[in-house]
Amino acid sequence: MSADKNAAPVARREAEGRPVLEVRPVLQVRDVSLGFGGVRALTEVSFEVNKGELFSIIGPNGAGKTSMLNCISGRYHPTSGRVLLNGRDVTDLTPNVRATLGLGRTFQNLALFGHMSVLDNIMVGRHHLLRNNAVTGALYWGSGARREELAHRRKVEDIIDFLEIAHIRKAVAGTLPYGLRKRVELARAMAVEPSIILLDEPMAGMNLEEKEDMARYIVDLNEEWGMTVVMIEHDMGVVMDISQRVMVLEFGRKIAEGLPDEVMANERVKVAYLGIDDDEEAAGESAA
Amino acid sequence: MISSSLIPCGQFKTSYAADTTLFLTPASRNWCLFGIAVALAAPLVLSNYLLALLIQIGYYGIAALGLNILVGSTGQISLGHAAFFGFGAFASAWLNNSFGVPVLAAIPLAGVLTTLLGLLFGIPAGRLKGLYLAIATFASQFILEDFFSRANWFTGGSSGAQANPINVFGYEIGGDKGFFYVVLFFVLVMYLLGANLLRTRDGRAFVAVRDHYLSAEVMGINLTKYRILSFGISSFYAGVGGALYGHYLGFVSAEGFTILLSIQFLGMIIIGGMGSVMGTLMGTAFMVLLPEGTEAAVSTIKHFTGDIPALTSALAYIKEAAIGLAIVLFLIFEPDGLVHRWRLIKSYWKLYPFSY
Ligand SMILES: Nc1ncnc2c1ncn2[C@@H]1O[C@H](COP(=O)(O)OP(=O)(O)O)[C@@H](O)[C@H]1O
Ligand SMILES: [Mg+2]
């Protein structure tokens, strides 16, 4: 997954006026519904995310955004509907199998391995790419395990450099401040070398400077590494700035999808989302 | 794991290979080599009584490391470790007696058989957690104890099984001195394998499952597989430790493998440090030496007070309670175990007199 400048993402190709060679959905969500007892968390939501896209999901709290990611990553099983990854139906597969098929994600509430070092956390991301096992790993020398571990360690160091966390690579993950933990989580998800990465509120709880850094990492990840990204985020400024397409959920239903400007102009979105989450902006809009 | 934050300043690694060595600092490697050298010389100076204690620390320490991988690293619980220890002891004697497998080969083979048994009994672990898993392993303790008392072909039933001494090229390794070197060899090999395991793919997967199983799964780790595998590996260590125990005593009977020993194994890893390889050995040494220490203390007190019946029985209780008390005190005051204390002391001396 080294930064491959040749495999430029769709957006850049479009911006540069070059032909878009390959627009194929990495992720297809078809009529997904999810219920918890009486609560309908999702109702017949469909969308597709293309290769190289940076796609955002927004919506008020409780709209079902996290539930959507959980259906994609396999933690929740949709009551109905299908999820396709790279054209393959993964609806009935477990989360670990989906990871091996190219799905990476971070969590809204931090989910690092608290007692492990940052380095080991990220190395866990490479689990499905490593071939050594309990026997060859225990033998270590001469079994190929050492060579393999070192080779992957090098890949991990690329990610560490990219996210500028070299100074904490030996720190115990659970002792790090919040903003850094979020970054380590991103590093761990990148280490999976997924074909799509799902980020659940990667900037929540961060100060302005940390947010700017994180936004930059996500944009670089998308543009330079060519990573397809699905992001849930509350900060509308960031979402409108960096997303190529946006989907809006409300009470588990999709109420809008499109380019950031289109979505912002949508009346339902103004009422549903901006009216609740951002009173000032909504007031300004209605005065205009 | 805790150690990472305690590396003294001024330790810089210049290559990934140098950064993945077993020891965090050259000093800790030197300490380890020093320890091995001392151990090699031990039979020349120590009495047979002290050697017997070291041998005990050795075979219990091997089994305890398995339990630490299961409980400390993977975050599961087992109340049946002693039964697997016992199975290893019987299996090695059986392989040797019934099939003529040389003892030195029977010991690791017994480990393999115990692994298979552990994988089988570990299957519930794929589904159960916490208290429910504890009860399931409790059940495996009693199922195996029952098996030991019924399977005459395997265990010799109530009369027990004969376990032959180790024979190398027709030369019998008898006595504590010879056996000490055998145990030392197995301790070194098993600890090295364990340390390597924990710094490679599957070892990391165990710790990931322990720390956050939901995100472990999202990282591609098959939870069921690793929960069961951890039981298998833990049983391998129990089996090898038990086999050494059997051939050392020369005789294996089921009475030695009760739930009490299972609890003592748990005590070893709690006292030594959960998830720590070296801590396991420290905790085992503590548990083996504690009764000796209290025995000595009690007889000293008796020496001064004379034989007062009330006091004698009180002291007997204290002796019995010492192990339980030690576990409780460690849980309260040193939950990270002896290994944590040891690291603090080391970093203190390293930085002395500038203890920042
Ligand atoms: N595990 C669960 N059990 C019961 N209800 C849930 C569960 N997860 C989510 N929900 C419900 O589903 C709805 C959507 O939640 P969520 O997806 O977390 O929203 P968002 O991430 O958009 O804030 C909420 O009403 C929430 O209470
Ligand atoms: Mg959410």
XYZ file of C-alpha atoms in Angstrom, chain A:
288
model
C 0.000 0.000 0.000
C 2.895 2.354 -0.493
C 1.880 5.763 -1.802
C 1.269 4.987 -5.423
C 1.086 8.208 -7.360
C 0.202 6.410 -10.589
C -3.052 5.053 -9.256
C -4.576 8.486 -8.838
C -8.106 8.530 -7.486
C -11.141 9.270 -9.560
C -11.577 12.770 -8.204
C -8.148 13.913 -9.161
C -8.429 12.435 -12.611
C -11.666 14.314 -13.063
C -10.164 17.523 -11.743
C -7.242 17.193 -14.080
C -9.562 16.543 -16.985
C -8.171 13.074 -17.564
C -10.518 10.248 -18.411
C -11.846 8.276 -15.495
C -10.653 4.799 -16.283
C -12.389 2.808 -13.660
C -15.555 3.713 -11.815
C -16.565 0.598 -10.080
C -18.314 0.447 -6.757
C -16.094 -0.847 -3.979
C -19.062 -0.847 -1.677
C -22.693 -1.467 -2.538
C -25.385 -1.237 0.114
C -28.767 -2.439 -1.102
C -32.005 -1.774 0.786
C -30.495 -2.379 4.182
C -32.913 -2.322 7.100
C -32.023 -2.939 10.717
C -34.254 -3.206 13.750
C -33.589 -3.565 17.457
C -36.818 -4.862 18.916
C -39.199 -1.992 18.283
C -36.528 0.499 17.229
C -35.929 0.781 13.497
C -32.336 1.942 13.280
C -32.205 1.730 9.470
C -34.945 1.578 6.859
C -34.159 0.474 3.321
C -30.980 2.432 2.877
C -29.105 2.024 -0.405
C -25.945 3.664 -1.647
C -22.729 2.920 -3.490
C -19.201 4.103 -2.977
C -16.837 4.121 -5.933
C -13.173 3.360 -5.999
C -11.097 6.331 -4.890
C -14.029 8.259 -3.454
C -14.226 10.130 -0.171
C -17.824 9.620 0.841
C -19.373 11.134 3.960
C -22.418 10.076 5.942
C -24.013 12.806 8.013
C -27.144 13.066 10.113
C -28.326 13.944 13.602
C -27.434 11.815 16.608
C -29.273 8.522 16.579
C -29.877 8.744 12.827
C -28.322 5.307 12.312
C -24.909 6.262 10.949
C -22.904 4.002 13.239
C -25.460 1.237 12.732
C -24.856 1.570 8.984
C -21.092 1.108 9.429
C -21.766 -1.834 11.727
C -23.877 -3.473 9.047
C -21.079 -2.954 6.538
C -18.325 -4.275 8.804
C -20.407 -7.194 9.995
C -20.922 -6.357 13.622
C -24.667 -6.024 13.028
C -26.672 -8.205 10.685
C -29.240 -6.299 8.656
C -32.814 -7.500 9.083
C -33.056 -7.294 5.317
C -30.954 -6.037 2.430
C -27.485 -6.901 1.142
C -23.971 -5.539 1.461
C -21.495 -6.063 -1.380
C -17.768 -5.523 -1.139
C -15.870 -5.361 -4.420
C -18.874 -6.941 -6.060
C -19.004 -9.826 -3.611
C -21.974 -10.337 -1.318
C -20.597 -10.271 2.222
C -23.896 -9.964 4.088
C -23.555 -13.359 5.727
C -19.839 -13.204 6.470
C -18.274 -12.522 9.869
C -16.324 -9.295 10.525
C -12.943 -11.039 10.433
C -13.618 -12.537 7.013
C -14.733 -9.128 5.729
C -11.449 -7.674 6.975
C -9.525 -10.195 4.914
C -11.660 -9.231 1.901
C -10.530 -5.626 2.177
C -12.530 -3.791 4.809
C -10.911 -1.563 7.422
C -12.581 0.626 10.003
C -12.195 2.800 13.067
C -14.677 3.172 15.888
C -16.641 6.105 17.259
C -15.587 5.188 20.783
C -11.927 4.376 20.947
C -11.201 0.715 20.470
C -7.441 0.336 20.638
C -5.718 -2.571 22.352
C -5.011 -0.579 25.483
C -2.124 -2.566 26.941
C -0.227 -3.015 23.707
C 2.336 -0.632 22.298
C 1.335 1.592 19.401
C 3.558 -0.506 17.153
C 1.915 -3.773 18.163
C -1.528 -2.233 17.740
C -0.683 -1.387 14.160
C 0.968 -4.761 13.546
C -2.308 -6.425 14.572
C -3.808 -4.700 11.552
C -1.539 -6.838 9.397
C -2.838 -10.050 10.913
C -4.464 -11.342 7.748
C -1.428 -10.437 5.639
C 1.019 -12.351 7.840
C 1.534 -16.073 7.353
C 3.463 -17.037 10.485
C 1.518 -18.997 13.083
C 1.870 -20.218 16.656
C 4.464 -22.836 15.676
C 6.605 -20.880 13.217
C 6.235 -17.747 15.341
C 7.461 -19.561 18.455
C 10.412 -20.998 16.536
C 11.070 -17.504 15.128
C 14.574 -18.006 13.809
C 14.852 -20.158 10.720
C 11.105 -20.624 10.374
C 10.684 -17.503 8.273
C 8.724 -15.736 10.994
C 11.496 -13.279 11.780
C 11.998 -12.279 8.158
C 8.288 -11.866 7.641
C 7.757 -9.840 10.806
C 10.585 -7.492 9.848
C 9.265 -7.034 6.321
C 5.844 -6.086 7.631
C 7.382 -3.915 10.277
C 8.794 -1.850 7.422
C 5.338 -1.389 5.914
C 4.023 -0.351 9.293
C 6.774 2.235 9.603
C 5.560 3.826 6.356
C 2.168 4.316 7.949
C 3.744 5.600 11.153
C 5.708 8.175 9.180
C 2.660 9.201 7.202
C 0.613 9.855 10.336
C 3.559 11.382 12.187
C 3.368 9.133 15.208
C 6.969 7.929 15.190
C 7.651 9.518 18.562
C 5.006 7.398 20.292
C 5.497 4.093 18.526
C 6.707 2.407 21.745
C 4.138 4.034 24.015
C 1.391 1.934 25.558
C -1.719 2.790 23.565
C -3.982 3.136 26.584
C -1.834 5.892 28.063
C -2.033 8.229 25.055
C -4.118 11.396 24.876
C -7.383 11.185 22.957
C -6.280 12.860 19.748
C -3.277 10.592 19.324
C -5.319 7.496 20.019
C -7.624 8.407 17.170
C -4.600 8.692 14.931
C -3.268 5.312 16.033
C -6.648 3.813 15.281
C -6.453 5.188 11.777
C -2.949 3.746 11.443
C -4.179 0.340 12.539
C -7.028 0.408 10.030
C -4.595 1.439 7.276
C -2.310 -1.461 8.164
C -5.065 -3.852 7.091
C -4.448 -2.589 3.530
C -8.181 -2.481 2.923
C -9.807 -1.554 -0.351
C -12.176 0.672 1.639
C -11.821 2.273 5.045
C -14.741 3.275 7.281
C -14.137 6.123 9.732
C -16.678 6.719 12.488
C -16.354 10.329 13.673
C -12.566 10.509 13.321
C -12.492 14.101 14.565
C -14.984 13.971 17.406
C -13.672 15.393 20.653
C -10.604 16.956 19.069
C -9.417 20.525 19.318
C -9.180 22.660 16.206
C -5.542 21.928 15.500
C -5.994 18.185 15.881
C -9.039 18.340 13.629
C -7.099 20.123 10.924
C -4.334 17.532 11.121
C -6.793 14.671 10.945
C -8.621 16.223 8.003
C -5.313 16.566 6.192
C -4.392 12.931 6.866
C -7.740 11.771 5.543
C -7.430 13.868 2.394
C -3.864 12.653 1.814
C -4.905 9.090 2.468
C -7.574 9.496 -0.164
C -5.577 11.411 -2.739
C -2.039 10.131 -2.354
C -2.635 6.585 -1.197
C -5.720 6.251 -3.392
C -7.785 4.942 -0.499
C -11.561 4.766 -0.746
C -12.981 6.362 2.402
C -16.406 6.379 4.032
C -16.532 8.872 6.854
C -19.122 9.798 9.442
C -18.500 13.299 10.708
C -20.397 16.006 12.551
C -18.229 18.973 11.690
C -20.071 20.310 8.643
C -17.197 22.552 7.651
C -14.855 19.595 7.291
C -17.457 17.415 5.605
C -18.304 20.020 2.955
C -14.635 20.799 2.457
C -13.184 17.378 1.866
C -16.007 15.041 0.808
C -16.665 14.239 -2.805
C -20.142 12.960 -2.068
C -22.381 13.137 0.964
C -25.290 11.033 2.157
C -27.712 12.291 4.803
C -29.528 9.957 7.177
C -32.464 10.914 9.375
C -34.320 8.484 11.631
C -32.675 5.618 9.783
C -33.737 6.787 6.330
C -31.684 8.272 3.551
C -33.050 11.755 2.893
C -30.414 13.052 0.496
C -27.304 12.047 -1.402
C -25.076 13.962 -3.773
C -22.321 16.534 -4.114
C -21.741 18.586 -0.951
C -23.305 21.722 -2.461
C -26.371 19.876 -3.685
C -26.905 18.307 -0.305
C -26.484 21.609 1.502
C -29.096 23.193 -0.739
C -31.621 20.426 -0.109
C -34.633 21.736 1.854
C -35.180 18.532 3.815
C -31.567 18.498 4.871
C -31.759 22.077 6.072
C -34.760 21.302 8.216
C -33.742 17.878 9.404
C -30.084 18.215 9.983
C -29.015 21.804 10.166
C -32.132 22.801 12.043
C -31.245 20.422 14.842
C -27.500 20.439 14.968
C -26.576 23.970 14.038
C -29.167 26.547 15.015
C -27.205 29.586 13.940
C -26.549 28.388 10.442
C -30.157 27.300 10.057
C -31.358 30.692 11.305
C -29.056 32.427 8.841
C -30.295 30.263 5.999
C -33.966 30.903 6.716
C -33.389 34.655 7.046
C -31.771 34.696 3.634
